[in-house]
XYZ file of C-alpha atoms in Angstrom:
600
model
C 243.276 60.426 38.283
C 240.082 59.167 36.642
C 238.521 55.939 37.707
C 240.158 53.063 35.841
C 237.470 50.452 35.149
C 238.312 46.935 34.167
C 238.367 46.538 30.421
C 238.448 43.248 28.564
C 240.112 43.690 25.232
C 238.595 41.417 22.615
C 241.072 40.483 19.928
C 238.718 40.426 16.970
C 239.409 38.725 13.670
C 240.883 41.849 12.106
C 243.578 42.074 14.751
C 243.388 38.681 16.308
C 245.502 35.623 16.591
C 242.840 33.461 14.915
C 241.952 31.503 18.004
C 238.731 29.567 17.917
C 237.449 31.849 20.659
C 238.641 35.472 20.981
C 241.431 35.844 23.493
C 240.705 38.228 26.319
C 243.448 40.196 27.951
C 242.623 42.498 30.841
C 244.226 45.890 30.872
C 243.256 49.126 32.581
C 241.619 51.533 30.150
C 242.155 55.228 30.705
C 238.828 56.588 29.438
C 236.075 56.816 32.012
C 232.827 55.026 31.198
C 229.287 56.177 31.800
C 229.360 54.742 35.324
C 232.367 56.796 36.356
C 231.259 58.837 39.315
C 234.539 60.324 40.381
C 238.264 59.832 40.759
C 239.725 56.726 42.341
C 242.977 56.468 44.210
C 246.186 55.673 42.414
C 248.984 53.715 44.023
C 251.086 55.829 46.375
C 254.735 54.814 46.674
C 256.126 54.511 50.194
C 259.335 56.420 49.417
C 260.651 58.605 46.598
C 262.440 56.788 43.787
C 265.678 58.341 42.608
C 268.323 55.594 42.663
C 267.638 52.468 40.602
C 269.520 49.164 40.188
C 269.253 47.196 36.949
C 270.028 43.474 37.151
C 271.248 42.262 33.767
C 272.956 43.867 30.751
C 271.217 42.092 27.905
C 269.308 44.130 25.344
C 266.457 44.768 27.811
C 268.785 45.907 30.583
C 270.743 48.191 28.246
C 267.572 49.822 26.917
C 266.343 50.272 30.481
C 269.620 51.935 31.447
C 269.223 54.357 28.548
C 265.614 55.237 29.432
C 266.273 55.753 33.133
C 269.448 57.770 32.504
C 267.617 60.055 30.091
C 264.968 60.707 32.727
C 267.499 61.770 35.339
C 267.632 58.747 37.635
C 270.796 57.626 39.374
C 271.318 54.267 37.702
C 273.596 51.325 38.453
C 273.644 48.231 36.235
C 275.009 44.857 37.334
C 275.942 42.052 34.944
C 277.327 38.676 36.015
C 279.027 38.138 32.640
C 282.196 39.897 31.496
C 280.505 41.811 28.643
C 277.013 43.027 27.737
C 274.709 41.098 25.449
C 272.749 38.694 27.621
C 271.826 35.600 25.639
C 273.585 36.996 22.597
C 277.044 36.672 24.131
C 278.206 33.449 22.497
C 281.287 31.604 23.775
C 282.566 28.080 23.238
C 282.675 27.833 27.020
C 279.657 25.881 28.272
C 277.587 26.106 31.461
C 277.967 23.609 34.273
C 275.947 20.417 34.118
C 272.283 20.921 34.865
C 270.887 19.137 37.933
C 268.801 15.996 37.270
C 266.006 16.144 38.289
C 264.896 19.758 38.715
C 265.763 21.491 41.955
C 263.786 24.271 43.641
C 263.463 27.279 41.292
C 264.980 29.547 43.945
C 268.311 27.821 43.262
C 267.769 26.554 39.723
C 269.812 29.324 38.098
C 272.485 29.461 40.802
C 272.842 28.925 44.527
C 273.634 32.321 46.047
C 277.125 32.483 47.518
C 276.897 34.976 50.363
C 279.831 36.246 52.437
C 280.493 34.568 55.780
C 278.057 35.544 58.484
C 278.886 38.584 60.622
C 281.788 39.847 58.483
C 281.852 43.538 57.662
C 281.318 44.468 54.022
C 283.127 44.983 51.744
C 284.823 41.619 52.169
C 287.243 39.661 49.996
C 288.427 36.068 49.723
C 291.310 34.791 47.586
C 291.694 31.310 46.098
C 295.167 30.329 44.890
C 297.203 27.330 43.725
C 294.190 25.773 42.042
C 293.949 23.505 39.052
C 292.920 25.447 35.913
C 289.786 23.289 35.781
C 288.758 24.563 39.228
C 289.169 28.177 38.113
C 287.148 27.427 34.975
C 284.375 25.841 37.007
C 284.205 28.828 39.381
C 284.116 31.253 36.444
C 281.397 29.325 34.638
C 279.291 29.032 37.783
C 279.499 32.789 38.219
C 279.011 34.077 34.666
C 276.705 31.298 33.382
C 277.690 30.893 29.688
C 274.649 31.528 27.544
C 272.450 28.817 25.986
C 273.144 29.527 22.315
C 275.113 27.540 19.796
C 277.549 28.518 17.081
C 275.213 28.190 14.077
C 272.151 29.697 15.767
C 270.291 32.340 13.761
C 267.652 34.823 14.834
C 264.018 33.891 15.306
C 262.931 37.027 13.434
C 264.146 39.127 10.513
C 266.429 42.050 11.259
C 263.564 44.591 11.188
C 262.073 42.837 14.208
C 265.286 42.561 16.168
C 266.176 46.196 16.050
C 266.266 49.142 18.425
C 264.811 52.257 16.838
C 267.832 54.303 17.786
C 270.191 51.950 15.929
C 268.841 50.700 12.557
C 270.583 47.773 10.926
C 272.716 48.697 7.888
C 270.916 48.005 4.623
C 273.471 45.389 3.563
C 272.875 43.246 6.672
C 271.219 39.940 5.739
C 267.572 39.490 6.619
C 268.246 36.504 8.871
C 270.809 37.338 11.527
C 273.492 35.087 12.945
C 274.263 35.012 16.655
C 277.462 36.892 15.789
C 275.479 39.704 14.141
C 273.294 40.054 17.222
C 276.194 39.822 19.648
C 277.991 42.667 17.884
C 274.795 44.699 17.501
C 273.966 44.639 21.216
C 277.541 45.534 22.132
C 277.442 48.397 19.594
C 274.342 49.731 21.340
C 276.156 49.487 24.673
C 279.129 51.405 23.246
C 276.783 54.055 21.862
C 275.721 54.782 25.436
C 279.203 54.300 26.919
C 278.219 51.296 29.009
C 280.241 48.596 27.255
C 282.681 46.582 29.326
C 285.656 48.517 27.930
C 284.115 51.932 28.658
C 285.009 51.797 32.362
C 281.704 53.441 33.219
C 281.486 53.685 37.041
C 277.730 53.141 36.849
C 278.140 49.652 35.384
C 279.696 46.668 37.126
C 280.519 43.626 34.995
C 281.517 40.227 36.392
C 279.121 41.116 39.218
C 276.292 38.865 40.339
C 273.444 40.014 42.560
C 273.276 37.483 45.383
C 270.485 38.960 47.474
C 267.914 41.765 47.344
C 266.582 42.677 50.787
C 264.168 45.263 52.127
C 265.903 48.263 53.701
C 264.580 50.190 56.724
C 265.329 53.658 58.061
C 266.287 54.570 61.607
C 262.597 54.665 62.582
C 261.990 51.158 61.302
C 260.056 52.291 58.247
C 260.548 50.713 54.816
C 262.988 52.843 52.856
C 264.099 50.864 49.800
C 266.308 47.899 48.954
C 269.798 46.661 49.757
C 271.740 44.520 47.289
C 274.473 42.101 48.294
C 276.848 41.898 45.334
C 279.521 39.366 44.374
C 282.331 40.085 41.924
C 284.471 37.364 40.361
C 288.047 38.423 39.507
C 290.359 35.970 37.788
C 293.871 36.786 38.999
C 295.773 34.118 37.055
C 295.453 30.668 35.476
C 295.467 29.108 38.944
C 293.838 31.765 41.086
C 290.839 34.041 41.524
C 289.271 36.202 44.181
C 285.727 37.061 45.225
C 284.643 40.480 46.451
C 281.346 41.117 48.265
C 279.791 44.484 49.044
C 276.427 46.094 49.597
C 274.655 48.976 47.840
C 271.326 50.651 48.619
C 268.627 51.571 46.082
C 265.125 52.932 45.945
C 263.923 50.512 43.267
C 265.045 47.413 41.354
C 264.695 46.422 37.712
C 264.969 42.704 37.003
C 266.264 42.257 33.440
C 268.077 38.977 34.037
C 266.361 37.093 31.229
C 264.245 33.978 30.865
C 266.795 31.370 29.800
C 269.054 30.732 32.781
C 267.388 28.022 34.866
C 267.203 24.731 32.920
C 264.077 22.624 33.061
C 264.499 18.840 33.205
C 261.574 16.409 33.139
C 260.984 13.946 35.963
C 261.222 10.724 33.973
C 261.641 7.541 36.041
C 265.185 6.244 35.857
C 266.673 9.400 34.321
C 268.379 10.560 37.523
C 270.442 7.347 37.712
C 271.608 7.675 34.101
C 272.544 11.327 34.593
C 274.370 10.617 37.837
C 276.471 7.878 36.258
C 277.203 9.688 32.992
C 276.711 13.457 33.440
C 278.981 14.220 30.466
C 276.811 12.114 28.143
C 273.386 13.380 29.272
C 273.153 17.150 28.997
C 270.753 20.066 28.700
C 270.550 21.972 25.408
C 272.131 25.037 27.030
C 275.470 23.188 26.776
C 275.217 22.518 23.046
C 277.693 24.445 20.878
C 278.795 22.634 17.671
C 277.719 19.490 15.772
C 281.274 18.192 15.331
C 281.183 16.978 18.923
C 278.572 14.407 17.867
C 280.255 13.129 14.706
C 279.473 9.467 13.963
C 277.409 9.113 17.147
C 273.830 8.028 17.740
C 272.078 10.886 19.524
C 268.692 11.252 21.205
C 267.314 14.793 21.408
C 264.381 15.195 23.814
C 261.993 18.079 23.104
C 260.058 19.149 20.025
C 260.124 22.922 20.270
C 262.600 25.488 18.922
C 265.858 24.278 20.457
C 265.074 20.575 20.081
C 264.168 20.734 16.417
C 266.992 23.102 15.503
C 269.662 21.162 17.384
C 268.445 17.917 15.815
C 268.706 19.572 12.417
C 272.151 20.998 13.204
C 273.745 17.722 14.263
C 272.011 15.516 11.683
C 274.703 16.182 9.057
C 277.485 14.993 11.413
C 275.900 12.353 13.620
C 275.500 8.730 12.620
C 271.812 8.796 13.570
C 269.525 11.288 15.358
C 266.271 10.542 17.166
C 263.930 13.320 18.313
C 261.528 12.487 21.148
C 258.431 14.691 21.175
C 255.774 14.934 23.852
C 252.271 16.004 22.720
C 251.443 19.511 23.900
C 248.259 19.779 25.935
C 247.297 23.126 24.399
C 246.120 22.877 20.791
C 247.575 26.245 19.819
C 251.058 25.365 21.017
C 250.710 21.909 19.494
C 250.411 23.628 16.130
C 253.493 25.780 16.742
C 255.442 22.592 17.422
C 254.086 21.114 14.207
C 255.574 24.108 12.424
C 259.032 23.514 13.850
C 258.772 19.760 13.298
C 258.068 20.449 9.618
C 261.681 21.635 9.280
C 263.271 18.536 10.782
C 265.343 16.702 8.132
C 264.133 13.311 6.929
C 267.196 11.566 8.340
C 265.998 12.468 11.865
C 263.608 9.894 13.340
C 260.760 11.477 15.315
C 259.623 9.214 18.162
C 257.044 9.519 20.985
C 257.514 10.708 24.540
C 259.743 8.707 26.898
C 258.004 6.581 29.533
C 261.095 5.646 31.557
C 264.781 4.852 31.493
C 265.458 1.231 32.416
C 268.080 0.903 35.188
C 271.676 0.675 34.048
C 273.736 -2.232 35.243
C 276.595 -1.849 37.744
C 279.797 -0.280 36.455
C 283.359 -0.050 37.695
C 286.458 1.912 36.684
C 287.628 -1.083 34.664
C 284.233 -1.762 33.057
C 284.559 -1.902 29.279
C 280.792 -1.798 28.617
C 279.572 0.797 26.120
C 278.203 3.086 28.854
C 274.682 4.303 28.079
C 274.724 2.423 24.778
C 273.667 -0.700 26.627
C 270.821 1.094 28.394
C 267.206 0.771 27.319
C 264.738 3.644 26.960
C 261.043 2.805 26.807
C 258.664 5.092 24.932
C 254.997 5.711 25.701
C 253.954 3.347 22.915
C 256.043 0.520 24.370
C 258.907 0.769 21.893
C 262.362 0.106 23.351
C 265.291 2.189 22.111
C 268.951 1.490 22.835
C 272.418 2.185 21.500
C 272.711 5.932 22.188
C 276.060 7.646 22.628
C 274.617 10.984 23.780
C 271.306 12.401 25.014
C 270.399 16.109 24.844
C 267.425 17.446 26.787
C 266.000 20.428 24.899
C 263.220 20.771 27.446
C 263.262 24.493 28.088
C 263.832 26.772 31.034
C 262.099 27.951 34.186
C 261.699 31.370 35.723
C 264.033 31.816 38.667
C 265.263 34.780 40.691
C 267.732 33.399 43.260
C 268.383 36.906 44.593
C 264.712 37.161 45.661
C 264.178 33.930 47.648
C 261.585 35.623 49.858
C 259.254 35.809 46.847
C 259.600 32.138 45.830
C 257.196 29.509 47.118
C 257.449 26.102 45.435
C 254.773 24.607 47.710
C 251.881 26.262 45.856
C 250.063 24.445 43.098
C 248.920 26.214 39.900
C 245.464 26.908 41.348
C 246.649 27.843 44.845
C 247.529 31.180 46.426
C 248.603 32.240 49.892
C 245.510 32.929 52.044
C 245.021 36.608 52.786
C 244.730 35.752 56.479
C 248.390 34.657 56.458
C 249.442 38.271 55.882
C 252.313 37.144 53.666
C 253.018 38.504 50.197
C 251.873 36.516 47.208
C 254.973 35.004 45.559
C 256.491 35.793 42.200
C 257.656 32.242 41.435
C 256.245 28.868 42.431
C 257.133 25.978 40.107
C 259.054 28.159 37.659
C 256.645 27.825 34.732
C 255.365 31.391 35.114
C 255.640 34.604 37.119
C 252.733 35.558 39.361
C 251.523 38.725 41.016
C 252.528 41.193 38.302
C 250.592 44.188 36.993
C 250.901 44.366 33.202
C 253.725 41.834 33.642
C 255.874 44.831 34.635
C 255.256 45.699 38.308
C 255.236 43.381 41.314
C 251.888 44.235 42.881
C 253.074 43.501 46.422
C 256.089 45.806 45.990
C 255.783 47.962 42.839
C 259.333 49.269 43.353
C 260.407 45.963 41.764
C 259.971 46.079 38.003
C 260.480 43.430 35.324
C 261.687 43.762 31.727
C 261.040 41.241 28.917
C 259.679 38.437 31.041
C 256.924 37.552 28.580
C 257.339 34.902 25.934
C 256.281 35.345 22.322
C 257.393 38.993 22.069
C 259.765 41.081 19.998
C 262.074 41.610 22.944
C 264.143 44.450 21.448
C 261.093 46.510 20.573
C 259.035 45.571 23.624
C 261.780 46.531 26.067
C 261.629 50.152 24.932
C 257.972 50.487 25.919
C 258.282 48.414 29.100
C 261.238 50.515 30.294
C 259.420 53.764 29.469
C 256.379 52.622 31.442
C 258.338 51.766 34.580
C 260.488 54.900 34.391
C 257.491 57.191 33.970
C 255.520 55.550 36.783
C 258.401 55.801 39.237
C 258.967 59.420 38.179
C 255.317 60.327 38.793
C 254.627 61.022 35.108
C 252.211 58.074 34.905
C 250.030 56.485 37.560
C 249.304 52.930 38.620
C 245.863 51.911 39.864
C 245.427 51.256 43.559
C 246.734 47.984 44.967
C 243.171 46.636 45.148
C 242.497 47.494 41.512
C 245.749 45.906 40.385
C 244.879 42.699 42.233
C 241.325 42.732 40.877
C 242.667 42.940 37.350
C 245.231 40.241 38.025
C 242.678 37.762 39.400
C 240.378 38.482 36.476
C 243.255 37.620 34.145
C 243.906 34.382 36.042
C 240.211 33.518 35.747
C 240.332 34.115 32.002
C 243.363 31.793 31.838
C 241.210 28.962 33.206
C 241.362 29.740 36.900
C 244.953 28.623 37.400
C 248.475 29.656 36.520
C 250.436 27.572 34.070
C 253.126 27.346 31.446
C 251.281 29.576 28.969
C 250.452 32.354 31.430
C 253.330 34.585 30.306
C 252.865 34.059 26.560
C 251.674 36.981 24.457
C 252.142 36.360 20.730
C 251.910 39.061 18.090
C 248.273 40.069 18.590
C 248.376 40.412 22.384
C 251.793 42.039 22.220
C 250.469 44.641 19.760
C 247.459 45.263 22.004
C 249.677 45.747 25.044
C 252.036 48.137 23.249
C 249.051 50.185 22.028
C 247.774 50.339 25.583
C 251.138 51.377 27.044
C 251.554 54.149 24.462
C 248.031 55.464 25.053
C 248.300 55.262 28.843
C 251.702 56.958 29.065
C 250.841 59.705 26.598
C 247.533 60.505 28.272
C 249.180 60.632 31.687
C 251.984 62.800 30.276
C 249.373 65.441 29.484
C 248.091 65.271 33.061
C 251.324 64.952 35.007
C 254.042 66.195 32.662
C 256.739 64.357 30.775
C 257.486 63.499 27.160
C 255.267 61.722 24.668
C 256.368 58.378 23.215
C 255.890 57.224 19.643
C 254.335 53.856 18.785
C 256.378 51.311 16.828
C 256.321 51.322 13.066
C 253.896 48.868 11.492
C 255.952 48.613 8.305
C 258.046 45.818 9.777
C 255.048 43.445 9.670
C 255.153 43.169 5.893
C 258.622 41.644 5.897
C 258.021 39.800 9.145
C 255.069 37.705 7.998
C 256.566 36.838 4.637
C 259.831 35.890 6.379
C 258.007 33.587 8.797
C 256.193 31.782 5.991
C 259.502 31.321 4.157
C 261.044 29.706 7.243
C 258.510 26.857 7.147
C 258.121 25.922 3.476
C 256.900 22.410 4.301
C 254.250 23.547 6.788
C 250.773 23.693 5.260
C 248.473 25.746 7.443
C 245.395 24.487 5.572
C 246.102 20.919 6.638
C 247.046 21.898 10.205
C 244.066 23.918 11.408
C 243.043 21.856 14.416
C 243.614 24.873 16.638
C 241.935 27.397 14.383
C 238.303 27.256 13.427
C 238.074 30.906 12.413
C 237.353 31.503 8.743
C 239.574 33.794 6.708
C 238.034 36.813 4.971
C 238.404 36.746 1.230
C 241.471 38.667 0.186
C 243.316 38.313 3.476
C 243.598 40.489 6.526
C 245.741 43.268 7.934
C 248.654 44.668 5.985
C 247.420 43.015 2.773
C 248.774 39.622 3.847
C 246.712 36.585 2.899
C 244.994 34.698 5.663
C 247.203 31.597 5.601
C 250.305 33.760 6.001
C 248.682 35.618 8.910
C 247.824 32.332 10.610
C 251.335 30.992 10.181
C 252.744 34.245 11.508
C 250.609 34.190 14.654
C 251.333 30.508 15.277
C 255.036 31.183 15.006
C 254.894 34.267 17.255
C 253.407 32.175 20.049
C 256.041 29.466 19.821
C 259.273 31.255 18.968
C 260.333 31.439 22.636
C 259.219 27.881 23.448
C 262.764 26.589 24.000
């Protein structure tokens, strides 16, 4: 393998995101430079990789199953829900109440429920003669109903939420409903005989991965991974049973999604309100239909995608809607929020960030007070608000992998790492705002037999998953090579330095320009290595979709004027526009939107 020097990709104005300064994204570049004096070592895996577990059966997990099956791996896929689809499996059933305030990310999605200590696996427990509400709560805790609402539509036109193997029919509307996408993903699963009604022995639905642990051979050497699995089986309206078992694998793909662990702000006084009235103070993941809020006064907290869209959705039914918005520290993301705020109806009152919730008075079972309506909420500008019937926190999600607690460390600050002298692995998750220690955001550098699919924000997840899955499958097959561990870390720390010397909430964002650059790199890297080591070539994505995409984005924000909202963009626009024949203002709007479309 040739030496892989560090290469800083400058996103110039002709392919850039129009940032005031060019973004720099470090990727390994496969062509040797003039200083290349010989081959360098590539990463050598500790054991052969033949059997792979995929955690999650959303679009990314399904695509990964297809890619790995085609390449001859033994594949098992585990999905905690009853059907495939990931976030696009809508149900009226809602998740359990989110904890106020945030808990440790290692338990923010769910608290692993392991079998009793020292029992032999497989093991089973039955629960009978329960109230239907208890069965419902156990089911919801296990499957985690998804955070989408009935009227939700896609954040991209159909051409950009499409798998190349399964084009949308021509008569499908440009903007997709959640029902379109739910049926589309399940159609793709059926195409590959991995839907829930296909009875494929390689797929286990209603199955949650509780723990992923390192496995050792008889000589004490690392040999792979063991998964402890938990299956929920509803045996009647008043009964269910839980089955636990263990399976061994050579490698793990994490495709469990980004929208499972709710994020709640630490606002003084909020915990008391939420403890007293948990059914009145909720996270946006529980929102389903506006009729629930008819004739009520509602406060929505959060000015990004979910906050603005939920405020818009309920404004036609509610008596009055307030939307509390906190200024974003990053100017680029502040502009994306301005875009979404431009769509908020005029009957929604936009107010500043909340300073604190004043304490509620004592209550009793016989208290006839109007609950939170009597409570006072103070804003940053000193304004006092009162009289709310409901409060919805549309404040986003955190990264969390409860099945990998050994790679969580909430004690580290954004600019802190574990000292090398400690001889402990660098974590994947700290505060939940980002994922650390990844190469190309695909491979865990400490253990590259753990791969990740679609963990970036600001990407076309359907399209991107195809290239991410191909990269991991080819590397584990030996048809593409990773740099040495040292080189991967060098590139990672350089990327952290370029991000300001610390991790943060924007670390995993790509946006259209950086996403395009990464896909071009992956295609070039995999195809060059295929010539060296064997394997098939992969085709890049079609660029035709950008024509519709950019025009569609501009049409979604008719009241947003990019010329009057250029605080984040000092770059001048060439006369006549830029790539694809699209005028500069449209290109700017498109890139702004691509950065913020996953800011839920």
